[in-house]
Structure formats: C-alpha cells, structure tokens
Amino acid sequence: MTENSTAPVIEVRHLRKSFGDNKVLNDISLSVSKGEVLSVIGSSGSGKSTMLRCINLLETPSGGDILFEGNSIIGKKKDICRYRAKVGMVFQSFNLFNNMNVLKNCTVGQIRVLGRKKEEAEKIAMEFLAKVGMDKYINARPSQLSGGQKQRVAIARTLSMNPDVILFDEPTSALDPETVGEVLEVMRRLAKSGYTMIVVTHEMAFARDVSTRVIFMDKGYIAEEGAPEELFGNPKQQRTREFLSRYLEG
C-alpha cells in the first residue's frame, strides 16, 4: 500500500471498450480508496460487468488507463497473475474447479501463484472457509454443493489470496432467493471488516446500506455517482430516477 491511505488503490481513467462497432464503455473514470465499498448499479447491458472484467484484465481495454497503487497495469502481461492475486474477483458463475474438492480449490492459487507451501496454504484456506461457514465441506466437490455454498467457497478462495481489492460481478444473480441472503451476509461482514470492494449488483438494499459510494451506469457511461443516501434518496438525473423508481416505490 502507499503511505497515503486516501490515495486510490484502483484508478480508472477514461476507460473505453468496444467489441467491433459496439461501444460498450465510453470514457469511464473512477477511483476506489482503501476500505471503500463501491457499488455499481444499472440495467443489464449498461457495461457494468465489462468494466469489472477490464479492471481485472479479463478484457483488454480499447482505450484509457487502469492504475493499481499508482502504477498502470495496461500491457503488463508478465505480471498479470500477481495483479489478479492482489485484485481478486468473485464471479456470478462461481468458476470453481469441478475436479477439485473445496480445500484444493482454495489452495491451488496460493501454491501456484503465491508460492506458498501446501501446509501454509491449507491453514490459510481453512481460516477463510471457516469465516464463510464452509469449513465442514472441505472434501466436497462443487457438484455436491448448493449455489450459495459454491459462492461462499469462491469468496473464501479469493480471500485466501490476501487481495487488496475484491471485485464482485453480480455474485448473487445465479442464486435462488433462499441462498442470496447467505452470500450477501458474508459480503456485509467483509465490508465491516474493512475490505476494499467493487460490487456490480442488482441488490439495491445492499448497495444502499453497505456502500461507501454508488455508481449508476447507463449505456456505457457513468450517469450518476454519489453517496448512497444521496443517490437513492435524491437522484439528480432523470435516468437514475427512472431506474430506481420501482425500487423506491417498493
């Protein structure tokens, strides 16, 4: 970390992304400081997940820059595994290794990327599996787990890499209503513990109650940004009001 704790951990400058003639991201700029929880909301197709995938270099930006702790990470392929260890990502589809049990899913990255010994990796994995309530399932394969259990294992796997930032890409969208709550509760606890998080979500109550700031994206732009009480309580843009109207009226 930089000595100035208020300096951005991640800074996105004028990010653009196109797929052929389809412009998905247009001049996106944002920053996240240590301990912040930034929620990103918006309609499907507004560019939220693409932005997150660009930040984690799963997609190559078409223009602009992304800085981690003040240093550009664009074009530095040789450092990509280390960077992704520092900027972990939790996917909506879990992305667990189906041929590995829960414990090995949480140790393989530590051993291969961070160079930890097996014993150390297992100790760290067990610590975080206990935190998400999955330490009793270490010998289970992903096929034997519910969606909520898989997502909690995926979160433990990310935490085991000791990331500086965690990116969540709609982590509850593939879950049934009964298991959404258990994953959101884990995320709430992480936020309270001081983890730096960028969360793409359709869970408006989570964005309102847990976030430090909220960004509303529309058609590849950041249409509005502000503190949760401002954006939810008094949205300034008509498009934001339209998007939030169903939630606010409920």
Coordinates of C-alpha atoms in Angstrom, one line a residue:
M1 CA 0.0 0.0 0.0
T2 CA 1.0 3.6 -0.5
E3 CA 1.8 5.6 2.6
N4 CA -1.2 7.9 1.9
S5 CA -4.2 5.8 2.9
T6 CA -6.5 8.1 1.0
A7 CA -4.7 7.6 -2.3
P8 CA -6.7 5.4 -4.7
V9 CA -5.9 1.7 -4.7
I10 CA -7.5 1.4 -8.1
E11 CA -8.0 4.3 -10.5
V12 CA -9.7 4.1 -13.9
R13 CA -9.0 6.9 -16.3
H14 CA -11.1 7.4 -19.5
L15 CA -11.7 3.7 -20.0
R16 CA -13.2 2.7 -23.3
K17 CA -14.1 -0.8 -24.6
S18 CA -15.6 -1.7 -28.0
F19 CA -16.5 -5.1 -29.4
G20 CA -16.3 -4.4 -33.2
D21 CA -18.6 -1.4 -33.8
N22 CA -20.4 -1.9 -30.5
K23 CA -19.1 0.6 -28.0
V24 CA -19.7 -0.9 -24.5
L25 CA -17.8 1.5 -22.3
N26 CA -17.4 5.2 -23.1
D27 CA -14.9 7.4 -21.1
I28 CA -15.3 5.7 -17.7
S29 CA -13.3 7.3 -14.9
L30 CA -13.5 6.3 -11.2
S31 CA -11.3 5.6 -8.2
V32 CA -11.5 3.4 -5.1
S33 CA -9.5 4.0 -2.0
K34 CA -8.6 1.5 0.7
G35 CA -11.6 0.4 2.8
E36 CA -14.2 1.7 0.4
V37 CA -17.1 -0.3 -0.9
L38 CA -18.2 0.9 -4.3
S39 CA -21.4 -0.5 -5.7
V40 CA -22.1 -0.3 -9.4
I41 CA -25.8 -0.5 -10.4
G42 CA -27.6 -0.1 -13.7
S43 CA -29.7 -2.0 -16.3
S44 CA -28.4 -5.2 -17.9
G45 CA -26.2 -4.2 -20.9
S46 CA -25.1 -0.9 -19.4
G47 CA -21.4 -2.1 -19.3
K48 CA -21.1 -2.9 -15.6
S49 CA -19.6 -6.4 -15.9
T50 CA -17.4 -5.4 -18.9
M51 CA -15.9 -2.6 -16.8
L52 CA -15.1 -5.1 -14.0
R53 CA -13.6 -7.5 -16.5
C54 CA -11.4 -4.7 -17.8
I55 CA -10.3 -3.8 -14.3
N56 CA -9.2 -7.4 -13.8
L57 CA -7.7 -7.6 -17.3
L58 CA -10.1 -10.4 -18.4
E59 CA -10.9 -8.0 -21.2
T60 CA -8.4 -5.7 -22.9
P61 CA -9.5 -2.1 -22.8
S62 CA -9.8 -0.3 -26.2
G63 CA -8.5 2.9 -24.6
G64 CA -7.8 4.7 -21.4
D65 CA -5.7 3.5 -18.4
I66 CA -6.1 1.5 -15.2
L67 CA -3.8 2.1 -12.3
F68 CA -3.2 -0.1 -9.3
E69 CA -1.5 1.7 -6.4
G70 CA -0.5 4.5 -8.8
N71 CA 1.1 2.2 -11.5
S72 CA -0.5 1.5 -14.8
I73 CA -1.3 -2.2 -15.3
I74 CA -2.2 -2.0 -19.0
G75 CA 0.1 -4.1 -21.2
K76 CA 1.9 -5.8 -18.3
K77 CA 1.1 -9.4 -19.2
K78 CA 4.0 -10.9 -17.3
D79 CA 2.7 -9.5 -14.0
I80 CA -1.0 -10.4 -14.6
C81 CA -1.2 -13.4 -12.2
R82 CA 0.3 -11.3 -9.4
Y83 CA -2.0 -8.5 -10.2
R84 CA -5.1 -10.7 -10.1
A85 CA -3.9 -12.1 -6.8
K86 CA -4.0 -8.5 -5.5
V87 CA -7.3 -7.7 -7.2
G88 CA -9.4 -10.8 -6.7
M89 CA -12.6 -11.5 -8.5
V90 CA -15.8 -13.3 -7.5
F91 CA -17.8 -14.3 -10.5
Q92 CA -21.6 -14.8 -10.8
S93 CA -21.0 -18.4 -12.2
F94 CA -18.6 -19.3 -9.3
N95 CA -15.8 -20.5 -11.6
L96 CA -14.7 -23.3 -9.2
F97 CA -12.6 -26.2 -10.4
N98 CA -15.1 -29.1 -10.7
N99 CA -12.3 -31.8 -10.5
M100 CA -11.0 -30.4 -7.1
N101 CA -12.6 -30.5 -3.7
V102 CA -13.3 -27.4 -1.7
L103 CA -10.0 -27.3 0.1
K104 CA -7.9 -27.7 -3.0
N105 CA -10.0 -25.0 -4.8
C106 CA -8.8 -22.7 -2.1
T107 CA -5.2 -23.7 -2.1
V108 CA -4.2 -24.2 -5.7
G109 CA -3.9 -20.5 -6.4
Q110 CA -1.9 -19.9 -3.3
I111 CA 0.6 -22.6 -4.1
R112 CA 1.0 -21.8 -7.8
V113 CA 0.8 -18.0 -7.8
L114 CA 2.0 -17.0 -4.3
G115 CA 4.4 -19.9 -3.9
R116 CA 3.1 -20.9 -0.5
K117 CA 3.8 -24.4 0.9
K118 CA 0.9 -26.8 1.0
E119 CA 0.6 -26.8 4.8
E120 CA 0.6 -23.0 4.9
A121 CA -2.0 -22.7 2.1
E122 CA -4.3 -25.2 3.8
K123 CA -4.1 -23.4 7.1
I124 CA -5.0 -20.1 5.4
A125 CA -7.8 -21.7 3.4
M126 CA -9.3 -23.3 6.5
E127 CA -9.3 -19.9 8.2
F128 CA -11.3 -18.3 5.4
L129 CA -13.6 -21.3 4.8
A130 CA -14.5 -21.0 8.5
K131 CA -15.2 -17.3 8.1
V132 CA -17.8 -18.1 5.3
G133 CA -19.2 -21.2 7.1
M134 CA -17.8 -23.8 4.7
D135 CA -15.0 -25.4 6.7
K136 CA -17.1 -28.5 7.2
Y137 CA -17.3 -29.1 3.5
I138 CA -13.6 -29.3 2.6
N139 CA -13.8 -32.7 1.0
A140 CA -16.9 -31.9 -1.1
R141 CA -16.7 -31.3 -4.8
P142 CA -18.5 -28.3 -6.3
S143 CA -21.2 -30.6 -7.8
Q144 CA -22.2 -31.6 -4.3
L145 CA -22.8 -28.0 -3.1
S146 CA -25.7 -25.6 -3.5
G147 CA -25.3 -22.4 -5.4
G148 CA -24.9 -20.4 -2.2
Q149 CA -22.3 -22.8 -0.9
K150 CA -20.4 -22.6 -4.1
Q151 CA -20.3 -18.8 -4.0
R152 CA -19.1 -18.8 -0.4
V153 CA -16.3 -21.2 -1.4
A154 CA -15.5 -18.8 -4.2
I155 CA -15.3 -15.9 -1.8
A156 CA -13.1 -17.9 0.6
R157 CA -10.8 -18.8 -2.4
T158 CA -10.4 -15.1 -3.2
L159 CA -9.8 -14.2 0.4
S160 CA -7.1 -16.9 0.7
M161 CA -5.0 -14.9 -1.8
N162 CA -5.0 -11.9 0.6
P163 CA -6.2 -9.5 -2.1
D164 CA -6.0 -5.7 -1.7
V165 CA -9.3 -5.3 -3.6
I166 CA -12.1 -7.7 -4.3
L167 CA -14.3 -7.4 -7.4
F168 CA -17.8 -8.9 -7.2
D169 CA -19.5 -9.5 -10.5
E170 CA -23.2 -9.9 -9.7
P171 CA -22.3 -12.5 -7.1
T172 CA -26.0 -13.4 -6.3
S173 CA -27.5 -13.4 -9.8
A174 CA -27.1 -17.1 -10.3
L175 CA -28.6 -18.0 -6.9
D176 CA -32.1 -18.9 -5.8
P177 CA -33.8 -16.5 -3.5
E178 CA -33.2 -18.6 -0.4
T179 CA -29.4 -18.6 -0.8
V180 CA -29.0 -14.9 -1.9
G181 CA -29.2 -13.8 1.8
E182 CA -26.3 -16.0 3.0
V183 CA -23.9 -14.7 0.4
L184 CA -25.0 -11.0 1.0
E185 CA -24.4 -11.6 4.7
V186 CA -20.8 -12.7 4.0
M187 CA -20.3 -9.7 1.9
R188 CA -21.7 -7.4 4.6
R189 CA -19.2 -8.8 7.1
L190 CA -16.3 -8.3 4.7
A191 CA -17.3 -4.7 4.2
K192 CA -17.5 -4.2 8.0
S193 CA -14.0 -5.8 8.3
G194 CA -12.6 -3.0 6.1
Y195 CA -12.1 -4.9 2.8
T196 CA -11.9 -2.7 -0.3
M197 CA -14.7 -3.9 -2.7
I198 CA -16.2 -3.0 -6.1
V199 CA -19.5 -4.7 -6.3
V200 CA -21.6 -5.0 -9.5
T201 CA -25.1 -5.8 -8.2
H202 CA -28.8 -5.8 -8.7
E203 CA -29.3 -5.9 -4.9
M204 CA -30.4 -2.4 -4.2
A205 CA -30.7 -2.8 -0.5
F206 CA -27.1 -4.0 -0.3
A207 CA -25.9 -1.0 -2.4
R208 CA -27.9 1.4 -0.3
D209 CA -26.9 0.0 3.1
V210 CA -23.4 -1.2 2.7
S211 CA -21.7 1.0 0.1
T212 CA -19.5 4.0 0.7
R213 CA -20.4 5.2 -2.8
V214 CA -22.7 4.1 -5.6
I215 CA -22.3 4.5 -9.3
F216 CA -25.2 4.3 -11.7
M217 CA -24.2 3.2 -15.2
D218 CA -26.3 3.7 -18.3
K219 CA -25.4 2.8 -21.9
G220 CA -21.7 2.6 -21.2
Y221 CA -21.4 5.8 -19.3
I222 CA -21.4 6.7 -15.6
A223 CA -24.7 8.6 -15.5
E224 CA -24.5 9.5 -11.7
E225 CA -22.3 8.9 -8.8
G226 CA -22.7 9.7 -5.1
A227 CA -23.1 8.6 -1.5
P228 CA -25.9 6.0 -1.1
E229 CA -28.2 8.3 0.8
E230 CA -27.8 10.9 -2.0
L231 CA -28.2 8.7 -5.0
F232 CA -31.1 6.6 -3.5
G233 CA -32.7 9.5 -1.6
N234 CA -32.4 12.3 -4.1
P235 CA -31.2 11.1 -7.5
K236 CA -30.3 14.1 -9.7
Q237 CA -30.5 12.5 -13.2
Q238 CA -33.9 11.6 -14.8
R239 CA -32.5 8.3 -16.0
T240 CA -31.4 7.4 -12.4
R241 CA -34.8 8.2 -11.1
E242 CA -36.4 6.0 -13.8
F243 CA -34.1 3.1 -13.0
L244 CA -34.7 3.4 -9.2
S245 CA -38.4 4.2 -9.4
R246 CA -39.6 0.6 -9.0
Y247 CA -37.2 0.0 -6.0
L248 CA -38.0 3.4 -4.4
E249 CA -41.8 2.9 -4.8
G250 CA -41.5 -0.6 -3.3

